[in-house]
Short mmCIF file of C-alpha atoms in Angstrom, two decimals:
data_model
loop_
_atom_site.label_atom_id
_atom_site.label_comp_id
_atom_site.label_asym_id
_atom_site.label_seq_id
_atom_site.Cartn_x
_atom_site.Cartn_y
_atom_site.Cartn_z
CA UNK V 8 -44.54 -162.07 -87.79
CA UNK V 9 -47.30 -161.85 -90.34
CA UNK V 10 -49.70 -163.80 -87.56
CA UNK V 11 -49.03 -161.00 -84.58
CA UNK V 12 -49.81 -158.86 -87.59
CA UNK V 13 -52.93 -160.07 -88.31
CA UNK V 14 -53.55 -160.60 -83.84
CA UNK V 15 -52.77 -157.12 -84.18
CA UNK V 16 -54.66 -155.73 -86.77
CA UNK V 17 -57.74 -157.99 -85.57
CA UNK V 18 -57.45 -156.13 -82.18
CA UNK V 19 -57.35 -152.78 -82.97
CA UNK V 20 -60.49 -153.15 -85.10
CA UNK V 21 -62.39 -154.64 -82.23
CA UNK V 22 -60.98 -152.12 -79.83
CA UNK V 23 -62.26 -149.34 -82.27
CA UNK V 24 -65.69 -151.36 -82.74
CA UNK V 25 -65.90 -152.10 -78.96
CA UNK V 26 -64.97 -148.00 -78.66
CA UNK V 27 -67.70 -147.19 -81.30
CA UNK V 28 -70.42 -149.29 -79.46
CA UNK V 29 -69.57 -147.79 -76.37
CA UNK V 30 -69.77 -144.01 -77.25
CA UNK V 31 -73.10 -144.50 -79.54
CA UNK V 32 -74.75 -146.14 -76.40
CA UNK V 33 -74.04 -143.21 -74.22
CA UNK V 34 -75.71 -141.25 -77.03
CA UNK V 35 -79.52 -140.03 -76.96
CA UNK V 36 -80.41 -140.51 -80.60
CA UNK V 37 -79.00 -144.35 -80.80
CA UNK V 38 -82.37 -145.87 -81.22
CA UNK V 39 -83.59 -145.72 -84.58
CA UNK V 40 -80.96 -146.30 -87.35
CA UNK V 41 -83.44 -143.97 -90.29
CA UNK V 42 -82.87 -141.44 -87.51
CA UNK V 43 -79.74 -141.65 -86.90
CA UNK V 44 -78.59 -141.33 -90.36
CA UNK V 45 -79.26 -137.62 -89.90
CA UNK V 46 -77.85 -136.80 -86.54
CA UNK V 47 -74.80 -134.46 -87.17
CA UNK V 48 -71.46 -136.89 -86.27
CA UNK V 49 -70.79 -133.47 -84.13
CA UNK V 50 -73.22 -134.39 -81.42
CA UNK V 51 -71.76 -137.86 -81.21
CA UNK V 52 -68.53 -136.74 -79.28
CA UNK V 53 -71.08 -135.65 -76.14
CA UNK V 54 -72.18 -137.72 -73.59
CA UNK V 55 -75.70 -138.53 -73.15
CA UNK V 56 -77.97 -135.58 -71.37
CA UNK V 57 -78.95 -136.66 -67.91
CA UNK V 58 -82.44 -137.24 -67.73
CA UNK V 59 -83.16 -134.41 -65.09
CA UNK V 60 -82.27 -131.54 -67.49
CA UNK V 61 -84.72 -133.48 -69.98
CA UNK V 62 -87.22 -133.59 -67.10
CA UNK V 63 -86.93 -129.96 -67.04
CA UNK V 64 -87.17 -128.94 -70.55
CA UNK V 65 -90.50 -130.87 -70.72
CA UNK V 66 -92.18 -128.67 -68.21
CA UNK V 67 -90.65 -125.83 -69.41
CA UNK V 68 -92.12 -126.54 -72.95
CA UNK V 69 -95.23 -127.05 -71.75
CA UNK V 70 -95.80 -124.04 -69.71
CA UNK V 71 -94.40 -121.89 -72.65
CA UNK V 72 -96.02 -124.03 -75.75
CA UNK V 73 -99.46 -124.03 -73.80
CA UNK V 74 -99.39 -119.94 -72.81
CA UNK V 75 -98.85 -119.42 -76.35
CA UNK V 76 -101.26 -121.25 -77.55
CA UNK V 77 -104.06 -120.02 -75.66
CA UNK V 78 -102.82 -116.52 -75.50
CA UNK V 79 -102.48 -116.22 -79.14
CA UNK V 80 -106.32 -118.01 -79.57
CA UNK V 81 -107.36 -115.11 -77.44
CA UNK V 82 -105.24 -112.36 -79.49
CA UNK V 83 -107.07 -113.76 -83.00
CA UNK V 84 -110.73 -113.76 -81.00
CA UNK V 85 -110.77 -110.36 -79.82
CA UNK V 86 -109.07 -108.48 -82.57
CA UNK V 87 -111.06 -110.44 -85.24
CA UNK V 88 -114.82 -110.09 -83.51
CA UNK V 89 -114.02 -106.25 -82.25
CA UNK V 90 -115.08 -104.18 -84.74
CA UNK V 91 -112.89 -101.59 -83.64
CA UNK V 92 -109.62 -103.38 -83.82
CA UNK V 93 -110.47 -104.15 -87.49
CA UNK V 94 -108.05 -102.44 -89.15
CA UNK V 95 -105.11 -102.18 -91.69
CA UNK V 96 -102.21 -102.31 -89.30
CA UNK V 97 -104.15 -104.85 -86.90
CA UNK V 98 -103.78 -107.38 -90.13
CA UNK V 99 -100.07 -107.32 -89.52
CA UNK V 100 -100.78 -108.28 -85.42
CA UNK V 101 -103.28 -110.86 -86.26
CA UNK V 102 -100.29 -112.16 -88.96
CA UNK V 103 -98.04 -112.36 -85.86
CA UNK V 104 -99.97 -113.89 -83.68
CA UNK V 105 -100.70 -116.48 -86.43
CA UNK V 106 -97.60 -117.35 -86.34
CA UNK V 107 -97.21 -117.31 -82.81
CA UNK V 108 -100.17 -119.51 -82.30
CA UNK V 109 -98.70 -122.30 -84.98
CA UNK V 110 -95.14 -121.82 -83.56
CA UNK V 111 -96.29 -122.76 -79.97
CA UNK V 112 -98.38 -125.64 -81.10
CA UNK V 113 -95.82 -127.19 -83.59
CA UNK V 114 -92.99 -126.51 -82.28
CA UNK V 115 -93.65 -126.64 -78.36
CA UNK V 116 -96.14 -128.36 -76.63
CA UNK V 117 -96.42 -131.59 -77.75
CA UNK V 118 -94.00 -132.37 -80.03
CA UNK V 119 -90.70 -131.52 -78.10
CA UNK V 120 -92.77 -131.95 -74.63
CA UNK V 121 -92.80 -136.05 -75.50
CA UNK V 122 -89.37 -135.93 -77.02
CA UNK V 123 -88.06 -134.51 -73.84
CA UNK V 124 -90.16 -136.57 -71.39
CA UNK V 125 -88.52 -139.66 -73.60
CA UNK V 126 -85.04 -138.30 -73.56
CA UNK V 127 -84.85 -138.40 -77.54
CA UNK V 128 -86.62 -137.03 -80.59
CA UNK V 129 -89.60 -139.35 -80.37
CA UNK V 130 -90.99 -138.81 -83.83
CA UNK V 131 -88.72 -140.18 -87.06
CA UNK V 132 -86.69 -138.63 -89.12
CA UNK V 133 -89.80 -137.27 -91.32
CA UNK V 134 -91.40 -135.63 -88.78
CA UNK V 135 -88.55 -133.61 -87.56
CA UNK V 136 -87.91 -132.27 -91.30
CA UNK V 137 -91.39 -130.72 -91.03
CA UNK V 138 -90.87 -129.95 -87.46
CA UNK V 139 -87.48 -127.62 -88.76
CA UNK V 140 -90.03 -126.17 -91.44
CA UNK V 141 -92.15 -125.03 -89.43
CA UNK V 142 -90.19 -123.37 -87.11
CA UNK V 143 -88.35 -121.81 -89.41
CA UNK V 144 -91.48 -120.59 -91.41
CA UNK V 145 -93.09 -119.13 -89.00
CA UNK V 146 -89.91 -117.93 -87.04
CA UNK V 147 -89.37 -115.52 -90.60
CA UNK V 148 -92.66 -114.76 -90.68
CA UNK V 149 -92.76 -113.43 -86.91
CA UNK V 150 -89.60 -111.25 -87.65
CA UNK V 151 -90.57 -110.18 -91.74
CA UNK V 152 -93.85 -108.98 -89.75
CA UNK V 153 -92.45 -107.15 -87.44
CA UNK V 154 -90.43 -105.40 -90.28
CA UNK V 155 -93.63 -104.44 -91.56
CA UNK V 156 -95.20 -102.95 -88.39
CA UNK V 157 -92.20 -101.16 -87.86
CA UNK V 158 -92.17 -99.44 -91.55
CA UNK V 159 -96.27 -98.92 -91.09
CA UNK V 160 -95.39 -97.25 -87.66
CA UNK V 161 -92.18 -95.24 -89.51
CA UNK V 162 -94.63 -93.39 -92.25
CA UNK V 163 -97.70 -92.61 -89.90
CA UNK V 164 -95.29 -91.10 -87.88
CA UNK V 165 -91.79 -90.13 -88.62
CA UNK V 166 -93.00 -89.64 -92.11
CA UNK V 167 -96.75 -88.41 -92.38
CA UNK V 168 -96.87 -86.17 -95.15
CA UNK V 169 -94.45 -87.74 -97.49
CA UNK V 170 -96.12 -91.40 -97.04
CA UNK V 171 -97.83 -92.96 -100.29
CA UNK V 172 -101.46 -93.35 -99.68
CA UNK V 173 -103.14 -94.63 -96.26
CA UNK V 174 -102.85 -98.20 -95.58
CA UNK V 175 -106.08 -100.25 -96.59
CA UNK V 176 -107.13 -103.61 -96.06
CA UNK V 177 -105.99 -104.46 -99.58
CA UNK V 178 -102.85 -103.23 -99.35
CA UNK V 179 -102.22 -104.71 -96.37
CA UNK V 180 -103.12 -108.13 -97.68
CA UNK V 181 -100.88 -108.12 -100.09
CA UNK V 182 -97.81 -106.77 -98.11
CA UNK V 183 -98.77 -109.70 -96.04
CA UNK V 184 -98.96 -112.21 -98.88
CA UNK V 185 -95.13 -111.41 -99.87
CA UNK V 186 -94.14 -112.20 -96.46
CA UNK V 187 -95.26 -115.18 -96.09
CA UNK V 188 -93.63 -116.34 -99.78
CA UNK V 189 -90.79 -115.02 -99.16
CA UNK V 190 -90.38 -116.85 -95.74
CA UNK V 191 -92.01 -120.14 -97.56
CA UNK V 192 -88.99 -119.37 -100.38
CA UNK V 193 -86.10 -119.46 -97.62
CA UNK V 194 -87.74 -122.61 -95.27
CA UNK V 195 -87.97 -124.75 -98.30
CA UNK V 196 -84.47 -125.08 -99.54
CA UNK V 197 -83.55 -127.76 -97.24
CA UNK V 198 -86.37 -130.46 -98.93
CA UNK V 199 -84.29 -129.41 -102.21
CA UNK V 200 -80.73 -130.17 -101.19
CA UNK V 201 -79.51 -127.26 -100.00
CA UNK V 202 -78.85 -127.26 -96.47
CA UNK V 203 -81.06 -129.50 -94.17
CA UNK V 204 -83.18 -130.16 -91.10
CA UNK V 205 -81.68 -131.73 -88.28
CA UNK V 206 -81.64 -132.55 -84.28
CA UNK V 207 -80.18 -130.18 -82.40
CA UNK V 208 -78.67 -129.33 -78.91
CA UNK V 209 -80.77 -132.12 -76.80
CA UNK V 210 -81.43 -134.20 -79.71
CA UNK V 211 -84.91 -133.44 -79.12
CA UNK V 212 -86.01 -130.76 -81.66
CA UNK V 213 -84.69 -130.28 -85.03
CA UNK V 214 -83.81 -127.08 -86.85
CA UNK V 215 -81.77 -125.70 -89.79
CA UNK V 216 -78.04 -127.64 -90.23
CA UNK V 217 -75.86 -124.94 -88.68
CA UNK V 218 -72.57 -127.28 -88.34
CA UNK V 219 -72.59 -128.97 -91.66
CA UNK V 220 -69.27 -127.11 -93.27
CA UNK V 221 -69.93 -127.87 -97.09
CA UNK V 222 -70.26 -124.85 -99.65
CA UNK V 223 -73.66 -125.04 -100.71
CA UNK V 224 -74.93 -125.78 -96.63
CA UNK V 225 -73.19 -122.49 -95.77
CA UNK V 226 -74.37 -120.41 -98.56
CA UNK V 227 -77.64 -120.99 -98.08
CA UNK V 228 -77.18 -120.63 -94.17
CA UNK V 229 -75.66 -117.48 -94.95
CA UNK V 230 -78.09 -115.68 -96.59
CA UNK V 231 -81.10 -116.78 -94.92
CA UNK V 232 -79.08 -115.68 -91.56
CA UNK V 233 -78.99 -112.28 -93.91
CA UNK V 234 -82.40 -112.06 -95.08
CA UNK V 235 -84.21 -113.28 -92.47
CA UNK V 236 -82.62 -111.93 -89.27
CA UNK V 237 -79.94 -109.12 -90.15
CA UNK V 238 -82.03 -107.43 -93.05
CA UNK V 239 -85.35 -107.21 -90.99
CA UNK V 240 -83.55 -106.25 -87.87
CA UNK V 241 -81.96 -103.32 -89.24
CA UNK V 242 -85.70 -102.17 -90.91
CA UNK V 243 -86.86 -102.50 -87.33
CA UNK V 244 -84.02 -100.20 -85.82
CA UNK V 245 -84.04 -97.67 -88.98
CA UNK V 246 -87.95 -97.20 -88.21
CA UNK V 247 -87.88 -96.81 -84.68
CA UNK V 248 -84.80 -94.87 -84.21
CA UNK V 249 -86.56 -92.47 -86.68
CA UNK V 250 -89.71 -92.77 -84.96
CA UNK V 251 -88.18 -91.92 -81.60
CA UNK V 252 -86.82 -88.64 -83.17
CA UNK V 253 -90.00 -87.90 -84.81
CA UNK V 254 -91.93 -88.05 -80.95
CA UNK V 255 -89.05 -86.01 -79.79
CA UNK V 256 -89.04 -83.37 -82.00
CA UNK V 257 -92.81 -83.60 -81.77
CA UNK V 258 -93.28 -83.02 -78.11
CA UNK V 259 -90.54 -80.13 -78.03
CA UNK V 260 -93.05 -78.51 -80.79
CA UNK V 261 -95.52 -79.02 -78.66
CA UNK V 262 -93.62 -77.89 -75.38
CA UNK V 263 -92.64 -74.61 -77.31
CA UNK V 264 -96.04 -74.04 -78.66
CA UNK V 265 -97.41 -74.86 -75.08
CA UNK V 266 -95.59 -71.77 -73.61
CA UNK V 267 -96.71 -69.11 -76.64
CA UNK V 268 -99.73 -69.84 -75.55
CA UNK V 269 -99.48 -70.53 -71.38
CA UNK V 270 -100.80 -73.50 -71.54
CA UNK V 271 -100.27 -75.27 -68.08
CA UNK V 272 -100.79 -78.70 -69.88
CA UNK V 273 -98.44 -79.02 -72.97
CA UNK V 274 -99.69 -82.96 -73.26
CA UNK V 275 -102.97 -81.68 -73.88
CA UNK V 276 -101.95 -80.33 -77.21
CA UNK V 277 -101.51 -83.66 -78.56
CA UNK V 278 -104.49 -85.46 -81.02
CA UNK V 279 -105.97 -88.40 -79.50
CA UNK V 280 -104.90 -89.81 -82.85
CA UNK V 281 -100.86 -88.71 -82.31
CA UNK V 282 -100.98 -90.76 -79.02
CA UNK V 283 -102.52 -93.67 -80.59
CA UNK V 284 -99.63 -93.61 -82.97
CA UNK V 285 -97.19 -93.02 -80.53
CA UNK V 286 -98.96 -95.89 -78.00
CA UNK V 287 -98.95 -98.50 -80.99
CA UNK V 288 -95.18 -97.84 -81.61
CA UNK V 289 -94.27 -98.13 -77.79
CA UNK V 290 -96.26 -101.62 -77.88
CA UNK V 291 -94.47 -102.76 -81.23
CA UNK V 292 -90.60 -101.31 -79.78
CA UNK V 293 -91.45 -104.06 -76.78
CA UNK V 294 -92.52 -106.93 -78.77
CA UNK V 295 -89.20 -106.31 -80.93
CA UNK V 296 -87.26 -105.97 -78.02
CA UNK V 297 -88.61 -109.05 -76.42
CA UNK V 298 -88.13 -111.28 -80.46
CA UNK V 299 -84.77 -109.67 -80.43
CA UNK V 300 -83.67 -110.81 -76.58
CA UNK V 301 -85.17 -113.93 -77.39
CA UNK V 302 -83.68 -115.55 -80.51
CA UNK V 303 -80.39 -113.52 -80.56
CA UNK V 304 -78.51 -115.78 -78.35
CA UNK V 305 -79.96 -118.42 -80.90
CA UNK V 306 -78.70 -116.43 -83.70
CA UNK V 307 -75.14 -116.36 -82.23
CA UNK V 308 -74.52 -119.70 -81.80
CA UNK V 309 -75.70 -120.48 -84.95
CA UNK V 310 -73.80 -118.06 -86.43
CA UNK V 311 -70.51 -119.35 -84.67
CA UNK V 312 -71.05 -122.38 -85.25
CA UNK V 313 -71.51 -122.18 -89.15
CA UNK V 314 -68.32 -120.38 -89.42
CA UNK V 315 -66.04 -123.06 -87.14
CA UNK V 316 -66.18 -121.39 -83.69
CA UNK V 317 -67.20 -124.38 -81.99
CA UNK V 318 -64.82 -124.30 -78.38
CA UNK V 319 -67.88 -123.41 -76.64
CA UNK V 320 -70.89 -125.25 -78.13
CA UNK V 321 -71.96 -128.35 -76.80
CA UNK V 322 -75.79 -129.74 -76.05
CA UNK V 323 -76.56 -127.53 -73.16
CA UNK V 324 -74.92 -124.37 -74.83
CA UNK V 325 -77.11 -125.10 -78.24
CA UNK V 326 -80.33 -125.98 -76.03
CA UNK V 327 -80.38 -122.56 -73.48
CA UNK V 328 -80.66 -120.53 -76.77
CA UNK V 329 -83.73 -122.81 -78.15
CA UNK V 330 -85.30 -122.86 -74.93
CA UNK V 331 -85.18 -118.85 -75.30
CA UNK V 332 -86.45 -118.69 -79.16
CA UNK V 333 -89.40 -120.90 -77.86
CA UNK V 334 -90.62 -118.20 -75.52
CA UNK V 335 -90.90 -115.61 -78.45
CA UNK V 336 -94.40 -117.05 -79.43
CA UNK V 337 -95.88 -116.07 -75.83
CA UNK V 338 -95.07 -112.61 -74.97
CA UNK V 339 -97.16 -110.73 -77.68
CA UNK V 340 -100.87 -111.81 -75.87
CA UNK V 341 -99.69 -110.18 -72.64
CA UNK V 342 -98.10 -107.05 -74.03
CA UNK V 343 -101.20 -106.89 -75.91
CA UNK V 344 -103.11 -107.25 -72.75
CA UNK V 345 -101.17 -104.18 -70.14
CA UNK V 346 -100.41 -101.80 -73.35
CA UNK V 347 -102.60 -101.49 -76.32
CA UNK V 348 -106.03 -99.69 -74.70
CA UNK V 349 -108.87 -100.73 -77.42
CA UNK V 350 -107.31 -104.89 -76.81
CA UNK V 351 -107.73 -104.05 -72.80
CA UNK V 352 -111.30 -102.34 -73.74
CA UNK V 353 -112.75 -105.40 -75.82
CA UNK V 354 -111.43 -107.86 -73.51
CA UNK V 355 -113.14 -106.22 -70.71
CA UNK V 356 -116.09 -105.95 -72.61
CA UNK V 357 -115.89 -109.35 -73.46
CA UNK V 358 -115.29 -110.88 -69.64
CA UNK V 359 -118.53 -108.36 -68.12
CA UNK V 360 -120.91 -109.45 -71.13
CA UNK V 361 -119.79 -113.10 -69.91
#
């Protein structure tokens, strides 16, 4: 009895080795065992990605990562040699596209273009640390930015004559300076034990540890989900709710003092400088939009998945979301380019002295 015991035992531990061996080789990340080590077990339980969809991410990547690298290049050139678009609140677009530019080349084209084209994370588990830090640095500073065009946008014009004094280069320097430390403050946590950087979706970028359950990993999860996303997203929808008012309640002034005096052309009324304002807002309500429609689906999952709502996530439900996020980086250089009239004037400028 105690030897079919022992058969026993002796077979069910190489049926669950066998078992083991089997499901890590239909797994992408099985290839480097430093690697491995931090591959969430939750991605284990999938099958491996056929190579198609990988394929297709790669030329995805590289048609987004490479726009929005050269689009944001161009962005920084014009609005840094015009002398015209020199200004205060231009900072804060030249600080977005600064992070748009470093976002596309990091975390696009190459990096995950060669991961994808080799069907894994091809760069150690080193690399993809940095690779989460960046993205996630210069994912907060894209949104903590846009908080602060949107509250530069609220006082010129939902709030002009109760606004401190007018932005200057200084000031804006320094409202700049706090964004980026406080989106260094929240990307560095992970290096310092709480919470980490990890593969994700395709096992072929990395990014913050979303399923890790553990107090301290969902804490810190937490609040950078609250600081970084909900807090600046509802600055961005205060201002331009209020800003939207303001234009109403402006042009019905306008409208009213149009027909005191019979004017045939109440938009006349308006200052070249009141359309400015209002043109600058429109152009900064569609670059939010776009952030927002881009990396909400991202911040969903995420958010379901650090508090157990799993049924639905699996590689291709994690990777549509990242594949969206990665296409924030590239809209800005061609909103910039249809809406914002002194960036269509330079450029042209620029192409007939060439």
């Amino acid at each position: 009895m105690a030897i079919h015991s022992l058969v026993g035992i002796g077979q069910k531990i190489l049926e669950n080795a066998t078992s083991d061996n089997a499901s890590l080789s239909k797994s992408p990340w099985h290839w480097d065992p430093e690697f491995e080590s931090i591959v969430h077990p939750y991605w284990r339980t999938f099958d491996m990605v056929p190579e198609v969809y990988h394929y297709l991410v790669g030329v995805f990547i590289s048609i987004v990562g490479i726009s929005g690298v050269l689009g944001n290049l161009l962005v920084l050139y014009i609005f840094a040699s015009a002398k015209s678009l020199r200004t205060p609140p231009n900072m804060f677009i030249m600080s977005l596209a600064i992070g748009d530019l470093t976002f596309s080349a990091v975390n696009g084209f190459p990096l995950l273009t060669i991961s994808s084209f080799n069907h894994r994370w091809a760069w150690g588990k080193l690399t993809c640390e940095i690779y989460g830090f960046i993205g996630g640095l210069f994912g907060f500073i894209s949104i903590n930015t846009m908080a602060l065009i949107s509250l530069d946008r609220y006082f010129v014009i939902a709030q002009p004559f109760q606004t401190m004094k007018s932005l200057t280069i200084k000031r804006a320097i320094i409202m700049l300076v706090f964004v980026w430390l406080y989106s260094l403050i929240w990307s560095t946590p992970p290096f310092f034990g709480y919470g980490n950087y990890v593969p994700e979706g395709f096992q072929t970028s990395c990014t913050f540890d979303y399923l890790t359950q553990s107090k301290g990993n969902v804490i810190f999860n937490i609040g950078m989900y609250i600081g970084n996303f909900v807090i600046p997203v509802g600055i961005i929808i205060f201002c331009y709710y209020q800003i939207v008012k303001a234009v109403r309640v402006h042009e019905l002034e306008m409208l009213k003092m149009a027909q005191k005096m019979n004017a045939s052309h109440p938009t006349s009324m308006k200052t070249g400088a009141k359309k400015a304002d209002v043109q600058a807002a429109k152009i900064s309500i569609i670059i939010v939009f776009l952030y927002l429609l881009s990396w909400t689906p991202y911040a969903i999952i995420a958010l379901m998945a650090l508090t157990g709502r799993r049924d639905h996530l699996n590689p291709y439900t994690a990777e549509l979301p990242v594949l969206f996020a990665k296409t924030s980086a590239m809209y800005n250089p061609f909103i910039y380019a249809i809406n914002h009239p002194k960036f269509r004037e330079s450029n042209w400028k620029r192409n007939s002295h060439a």
